[in-house]
Every structure is written in structure tokens, then in C-alpha cells.
Tab-separated table of C-alpha atoms in Angstrom:
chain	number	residue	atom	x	y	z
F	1	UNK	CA	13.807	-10.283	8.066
F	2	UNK	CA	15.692	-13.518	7.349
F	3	UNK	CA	18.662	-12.385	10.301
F	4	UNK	CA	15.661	-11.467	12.349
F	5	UNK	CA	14.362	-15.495	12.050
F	6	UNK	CA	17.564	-16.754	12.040
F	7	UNK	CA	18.698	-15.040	15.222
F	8	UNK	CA	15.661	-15.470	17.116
F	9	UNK	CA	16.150	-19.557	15.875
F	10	UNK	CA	19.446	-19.430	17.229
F	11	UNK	CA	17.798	-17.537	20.634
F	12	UNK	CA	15.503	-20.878	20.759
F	13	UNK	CA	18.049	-23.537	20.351
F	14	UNK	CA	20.217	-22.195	22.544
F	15	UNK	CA	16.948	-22.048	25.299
F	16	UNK	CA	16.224	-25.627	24.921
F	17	UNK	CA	19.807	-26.674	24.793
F	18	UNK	CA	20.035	-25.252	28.335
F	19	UNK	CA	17.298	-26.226	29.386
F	20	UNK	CA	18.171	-29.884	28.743
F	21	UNK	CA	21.451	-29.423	30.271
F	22	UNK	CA	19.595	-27.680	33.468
F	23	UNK	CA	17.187	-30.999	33.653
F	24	UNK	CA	19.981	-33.451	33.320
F	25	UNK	CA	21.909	-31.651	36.076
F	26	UNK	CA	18.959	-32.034	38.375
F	27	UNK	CA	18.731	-35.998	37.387
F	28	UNK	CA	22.394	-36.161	38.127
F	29	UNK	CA	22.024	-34.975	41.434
F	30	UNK	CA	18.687	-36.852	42.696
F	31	UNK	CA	20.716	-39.879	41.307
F	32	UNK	CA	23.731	-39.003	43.522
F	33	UNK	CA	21.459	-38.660	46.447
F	34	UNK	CA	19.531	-41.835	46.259
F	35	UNK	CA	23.358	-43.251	45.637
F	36	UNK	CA	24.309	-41.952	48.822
F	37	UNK	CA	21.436	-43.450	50.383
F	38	UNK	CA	22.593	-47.056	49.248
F	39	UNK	CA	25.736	-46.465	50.045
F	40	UNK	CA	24.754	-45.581	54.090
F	41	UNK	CA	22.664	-48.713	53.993
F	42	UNK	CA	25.286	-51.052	52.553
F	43	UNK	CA	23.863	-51.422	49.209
F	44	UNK	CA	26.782	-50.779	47.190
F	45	UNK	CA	28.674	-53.644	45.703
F	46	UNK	CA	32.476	-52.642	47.788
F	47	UNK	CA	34.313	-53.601	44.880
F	48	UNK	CA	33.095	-51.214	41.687
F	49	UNK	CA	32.430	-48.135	44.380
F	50	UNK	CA	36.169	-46.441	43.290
F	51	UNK	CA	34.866	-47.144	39.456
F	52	UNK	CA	30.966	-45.577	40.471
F	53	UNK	CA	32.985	-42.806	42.343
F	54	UNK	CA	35.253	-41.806	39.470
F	55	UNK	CA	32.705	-41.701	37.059
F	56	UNK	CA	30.314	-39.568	39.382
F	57	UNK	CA	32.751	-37.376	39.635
F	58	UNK	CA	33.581	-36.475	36.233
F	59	UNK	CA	30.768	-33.400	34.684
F	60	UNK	CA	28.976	-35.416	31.891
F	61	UNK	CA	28.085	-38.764	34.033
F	62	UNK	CA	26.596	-40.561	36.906
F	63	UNK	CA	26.114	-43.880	37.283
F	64	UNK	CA	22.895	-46.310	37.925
F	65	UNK	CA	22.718	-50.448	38.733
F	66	UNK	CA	26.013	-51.299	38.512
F	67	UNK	CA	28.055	-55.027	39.711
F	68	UNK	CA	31.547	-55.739	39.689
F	69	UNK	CA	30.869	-58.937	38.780
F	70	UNK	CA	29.826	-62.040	41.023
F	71	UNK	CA	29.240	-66.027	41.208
F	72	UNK	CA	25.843	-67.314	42.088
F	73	UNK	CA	23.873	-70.254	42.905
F	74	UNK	CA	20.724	-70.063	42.166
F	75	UNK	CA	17.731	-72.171	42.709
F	76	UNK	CA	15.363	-72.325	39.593
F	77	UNK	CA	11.950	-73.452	39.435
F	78	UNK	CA	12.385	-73.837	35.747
F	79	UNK	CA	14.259	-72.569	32.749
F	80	UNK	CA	13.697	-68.909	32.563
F	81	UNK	CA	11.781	-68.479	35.690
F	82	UNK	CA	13.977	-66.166	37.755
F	83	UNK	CA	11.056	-64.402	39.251
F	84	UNK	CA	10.603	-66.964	41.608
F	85	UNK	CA	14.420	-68.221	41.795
F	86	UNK	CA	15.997	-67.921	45.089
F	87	UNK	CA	19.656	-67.295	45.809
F	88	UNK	CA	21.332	-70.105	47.709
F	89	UNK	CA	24.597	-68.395	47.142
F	90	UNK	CA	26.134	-65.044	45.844
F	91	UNK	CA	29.796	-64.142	46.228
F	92	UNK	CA	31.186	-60.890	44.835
F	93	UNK	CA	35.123	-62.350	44.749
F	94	UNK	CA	36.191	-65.500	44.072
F	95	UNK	CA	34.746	-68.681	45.539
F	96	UNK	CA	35.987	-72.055	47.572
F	97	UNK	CA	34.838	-75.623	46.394
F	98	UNK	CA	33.050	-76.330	49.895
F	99	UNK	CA	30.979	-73.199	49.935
F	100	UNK	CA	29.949	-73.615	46.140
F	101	UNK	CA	28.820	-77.003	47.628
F	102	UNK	CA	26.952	-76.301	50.478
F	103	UNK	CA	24.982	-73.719	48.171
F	104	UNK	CA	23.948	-76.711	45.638
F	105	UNK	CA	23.050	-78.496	48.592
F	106	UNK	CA	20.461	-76.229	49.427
F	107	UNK	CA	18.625	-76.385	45.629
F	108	UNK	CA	15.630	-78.286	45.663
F	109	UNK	CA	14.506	-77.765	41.804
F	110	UNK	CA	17.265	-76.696	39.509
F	111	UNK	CA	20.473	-75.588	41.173
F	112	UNK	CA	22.443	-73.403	38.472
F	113	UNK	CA	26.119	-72.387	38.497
F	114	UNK	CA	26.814	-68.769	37.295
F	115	UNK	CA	29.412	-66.609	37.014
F	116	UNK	CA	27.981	-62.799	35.875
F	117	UNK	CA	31.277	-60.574	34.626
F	118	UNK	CA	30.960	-56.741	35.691
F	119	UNK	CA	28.476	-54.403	34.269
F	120	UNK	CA	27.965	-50.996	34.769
F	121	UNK	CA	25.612	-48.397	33.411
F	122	UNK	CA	26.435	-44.580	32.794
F	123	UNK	CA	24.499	-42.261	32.051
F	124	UNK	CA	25.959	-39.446	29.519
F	125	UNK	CA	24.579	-35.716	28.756
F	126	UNK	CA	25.192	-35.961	24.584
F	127	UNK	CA	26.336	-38.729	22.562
F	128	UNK	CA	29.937	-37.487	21.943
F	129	UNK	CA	30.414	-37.766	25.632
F	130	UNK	CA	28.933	-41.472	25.655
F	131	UNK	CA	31.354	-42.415	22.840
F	132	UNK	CA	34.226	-41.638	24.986
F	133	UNK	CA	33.751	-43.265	27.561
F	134	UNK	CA	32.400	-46.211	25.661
F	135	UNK	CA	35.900	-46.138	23.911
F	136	UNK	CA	37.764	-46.290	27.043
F	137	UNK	CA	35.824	-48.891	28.220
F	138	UNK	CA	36.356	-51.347	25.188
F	139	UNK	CA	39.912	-50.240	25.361
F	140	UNK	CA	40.258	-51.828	28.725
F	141	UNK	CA	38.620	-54.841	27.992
F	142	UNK	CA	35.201	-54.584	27.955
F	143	UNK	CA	34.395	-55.772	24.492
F	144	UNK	CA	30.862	-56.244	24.956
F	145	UNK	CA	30.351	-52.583	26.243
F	146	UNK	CA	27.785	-50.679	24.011
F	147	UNK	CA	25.312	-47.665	23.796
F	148	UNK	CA	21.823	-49.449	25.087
F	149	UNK	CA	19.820	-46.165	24.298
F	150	UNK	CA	19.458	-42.674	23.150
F	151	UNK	CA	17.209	-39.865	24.554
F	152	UNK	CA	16.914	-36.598	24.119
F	153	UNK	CA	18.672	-35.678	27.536
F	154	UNK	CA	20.424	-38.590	28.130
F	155	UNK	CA	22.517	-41.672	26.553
F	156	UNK	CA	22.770	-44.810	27.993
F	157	UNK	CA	26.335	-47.142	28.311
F	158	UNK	CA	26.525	-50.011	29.407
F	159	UNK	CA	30.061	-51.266	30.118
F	160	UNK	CA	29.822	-55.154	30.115
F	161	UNK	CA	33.189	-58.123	29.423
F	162	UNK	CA	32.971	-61.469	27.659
F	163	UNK	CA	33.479	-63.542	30.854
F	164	UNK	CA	30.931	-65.890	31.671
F	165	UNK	CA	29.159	-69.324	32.830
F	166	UNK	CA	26.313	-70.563	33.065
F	167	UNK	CA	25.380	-74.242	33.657
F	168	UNK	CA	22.778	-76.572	35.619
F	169	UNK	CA	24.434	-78.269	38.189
F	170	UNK	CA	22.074	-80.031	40.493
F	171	UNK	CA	18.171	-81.429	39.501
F	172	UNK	CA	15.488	-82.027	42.140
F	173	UNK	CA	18.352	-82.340	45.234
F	174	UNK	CA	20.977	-84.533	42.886
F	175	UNK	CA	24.153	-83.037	42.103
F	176	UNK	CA	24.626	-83.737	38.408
F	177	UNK	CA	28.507	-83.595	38.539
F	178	UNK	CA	31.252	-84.974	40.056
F	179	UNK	CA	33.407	-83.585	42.804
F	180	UNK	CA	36.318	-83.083	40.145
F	181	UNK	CA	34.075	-81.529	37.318
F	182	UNK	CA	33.080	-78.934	40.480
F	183	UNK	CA	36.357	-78.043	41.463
F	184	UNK	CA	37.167	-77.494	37.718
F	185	UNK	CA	34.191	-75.411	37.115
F	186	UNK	CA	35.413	-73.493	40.509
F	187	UNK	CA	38.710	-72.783	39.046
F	188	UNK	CA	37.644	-71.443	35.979
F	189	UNK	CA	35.189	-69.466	37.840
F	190	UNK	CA	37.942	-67.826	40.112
F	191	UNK	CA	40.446	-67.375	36.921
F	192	UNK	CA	37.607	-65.405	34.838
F	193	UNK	CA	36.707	-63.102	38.210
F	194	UNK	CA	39.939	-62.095	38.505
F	195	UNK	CA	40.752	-61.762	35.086
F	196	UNK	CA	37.743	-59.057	35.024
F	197	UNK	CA	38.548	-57.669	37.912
F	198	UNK	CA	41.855	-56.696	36.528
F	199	UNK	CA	39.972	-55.132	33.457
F	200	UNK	CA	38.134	-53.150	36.498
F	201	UNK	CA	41.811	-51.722	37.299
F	202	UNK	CA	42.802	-50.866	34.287
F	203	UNK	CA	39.720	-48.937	33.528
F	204	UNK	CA	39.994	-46.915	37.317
F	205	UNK	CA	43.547	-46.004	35.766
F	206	UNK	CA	41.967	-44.276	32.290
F	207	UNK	CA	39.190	-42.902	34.599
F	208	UNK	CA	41.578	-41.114	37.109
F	209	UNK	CA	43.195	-39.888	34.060
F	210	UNK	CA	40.129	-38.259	32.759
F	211	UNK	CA	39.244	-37.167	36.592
F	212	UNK	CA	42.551	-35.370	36.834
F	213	UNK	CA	41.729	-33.512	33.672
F	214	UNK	CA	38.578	-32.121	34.872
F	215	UNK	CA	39.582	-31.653	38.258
């Protein structure tokens, strides 16, 4: 009676192991489809697309909103208030000083310099799975990379870096700095992008690595 149980037990678990696998499958590809979709309309940032292919093409992942990382100007009504912000700039590689200025130009509330590093989200099928790529990722660079949730049929990475700024630059139409503290504030921006975007590199190298495996 007790091998009876424990074989029919055994019968179940198997079931609903499969059947999770079967449902995640079917997310996978509705997410790959919609991705395609973006990716015909021009949606896709250019720049992580060999990273969001790599991953997509590995058997335990796909990827959802993802950046390679990018500096903004954005218009705030207030502190916190990004609902209603507007972008008066947005640059996905690095940045001139006279661009960077005609963006502040255009604030008329709070103009705010930021630089966002990459971040990209993957979706695993079990937790062992998540944990490797979440060590390659920190391996490359991305210290701040973490697991943001568990779920019975899928885990959630997010693969984030350290680089970042984010200061008020302009009130009510006045620029709050000077032309040399902008320039400055440029330069650091550029260094940090591609500083991250070599991180970016070094983590398509591990991921071709783990490609080739599978392929």
C-alpha cells in the first residue's frame, strides 16, 4: 500500500512538474512574439539586442524591459513626480556638452541630469537556473544584479551596475551650474556609459559561451 501512495505521489509530481514546464514554454514564446513585434517597430534599445538575443536563445530564459543604459534630461514638475515629467532629452551612448544644453534649455520646472546604467530582466524556469546566470552577471560587473522575485513557474533577475547620476540642474528656466561644472558632469557621464557598456561586452562573451554549450 505504502509503494502504491508513494508511486502514484511520484506520478503527481512529475504531472505538475511538466505541466509548469509546458506553461512556461508557452510564456516564453508569447514573450518572443510580442519581442519580435518591438523589434519590427523599432522599439528595441540597438545596443543590448545581441545581450536580449543571446539570452533568448539559451532553453531556460527570455527576456522582458530591458536598457543598455542611457543619459536623460528630464523635466520635473516636482521631486518624485515622474508621471507627469517630460523628456527633453534621452541618448542611449554617450553625450556632447551642446546637446546636454539645448535639452536644459527646454526645462521649464526642474530640469534633472541623469545617467541610468544598464538593466535587464530575465526571466528563469527554476531557481538553480536564475542563480547562474545571476552569477555570471555579477561576475562581469554587475554588482547590483539580484533575484527581484520568485514564483512558482518563474524567477525573476534583474541584472543592474553601480553606475549612476542623478542631479538637478536647471530651476524654473535658470541653469543652476556653470558651463565648466556641465562639461564636467558630461565627462563623467560619458566615462561611466562606456565603462558599462564594456561590462555589456564582457557579459555577451560568458553568454556566447553558455549559447555554444546549448547549441
Amino acid at each position: 500500500m505504502d509503494s502504491f501512495f508513494l508511486n502514484l505521489l511520484s506520478i503527481m509530481l512529475r504531472d505538475i512538474k511538466y505541466g509548469i514546464k509546458s506553461s512556461w514554454i508557452r510564456r516564453k514564446e508569447e514573450i518572443l512574439s510580442k519581442f519580435d513585434e518591438s523589434l519590427k517597430e523599432g522599439l528595441i534599445d540597438d545596443r543590448i539586442l545581441p545581450t536580449l538575443n543571446l539570452i533568448n536563445g539559451l532553453p531556460h530564459y527570455y527576456t522582458v524591459s530591458s536598457c543598455s543604459g542611457r543619459i536623460i534630461i528630464l523635466d520635473l514638475p516636482e521631486v518624485g513626480d515622474k508621471k507627469s515629467a517630460i523628456f527633453r532629452g534621452r541618448w542611449h551612448r554617450c553625450v556632447e556638452k551642446n546637446e546636454v544644453l539645448n535639452a536644459i534649455s527646454e526645462c521649464t520646472k526642474e530640469g534633472w541630469f541623469i545617467l541610468n546604467p544598464p538593466i535587464i530582466h530575465v526571466i528563469s524556469d527554476d531557481i538553480i537556473n536564475a542563480e547562474k546566470i545571476l552569477s555570471i552577471a555579477i561576475k562581469c560587473g554587475f554588482k547590483r544584479s539580484g533575484i527581484k522575485s520568485i514564483k512558482r513557474d518563474k524567477i525573476t533577475v534583474e541584472i543592474n551596475s553601480t553606475e549612476m547620476i542623478e542631479t538637478i540642474i536647471s530651476k524654473n528656466g535658470y541653469v543652476l551650474a556653470d558651463d565648466y561644472y556641465i562639461i564636467t558632469l558630461v565627462e563623467y557621464a560619458n566615462k561611466k556609459f562606456c565603462r558599462f557598456q564594456q561590462k555589456i561586452e564582457r557579459l555577451n562573451v560568458r553568454l556566447y559561451e553558455l549559447y555554444t554549450i546549448h547549441d
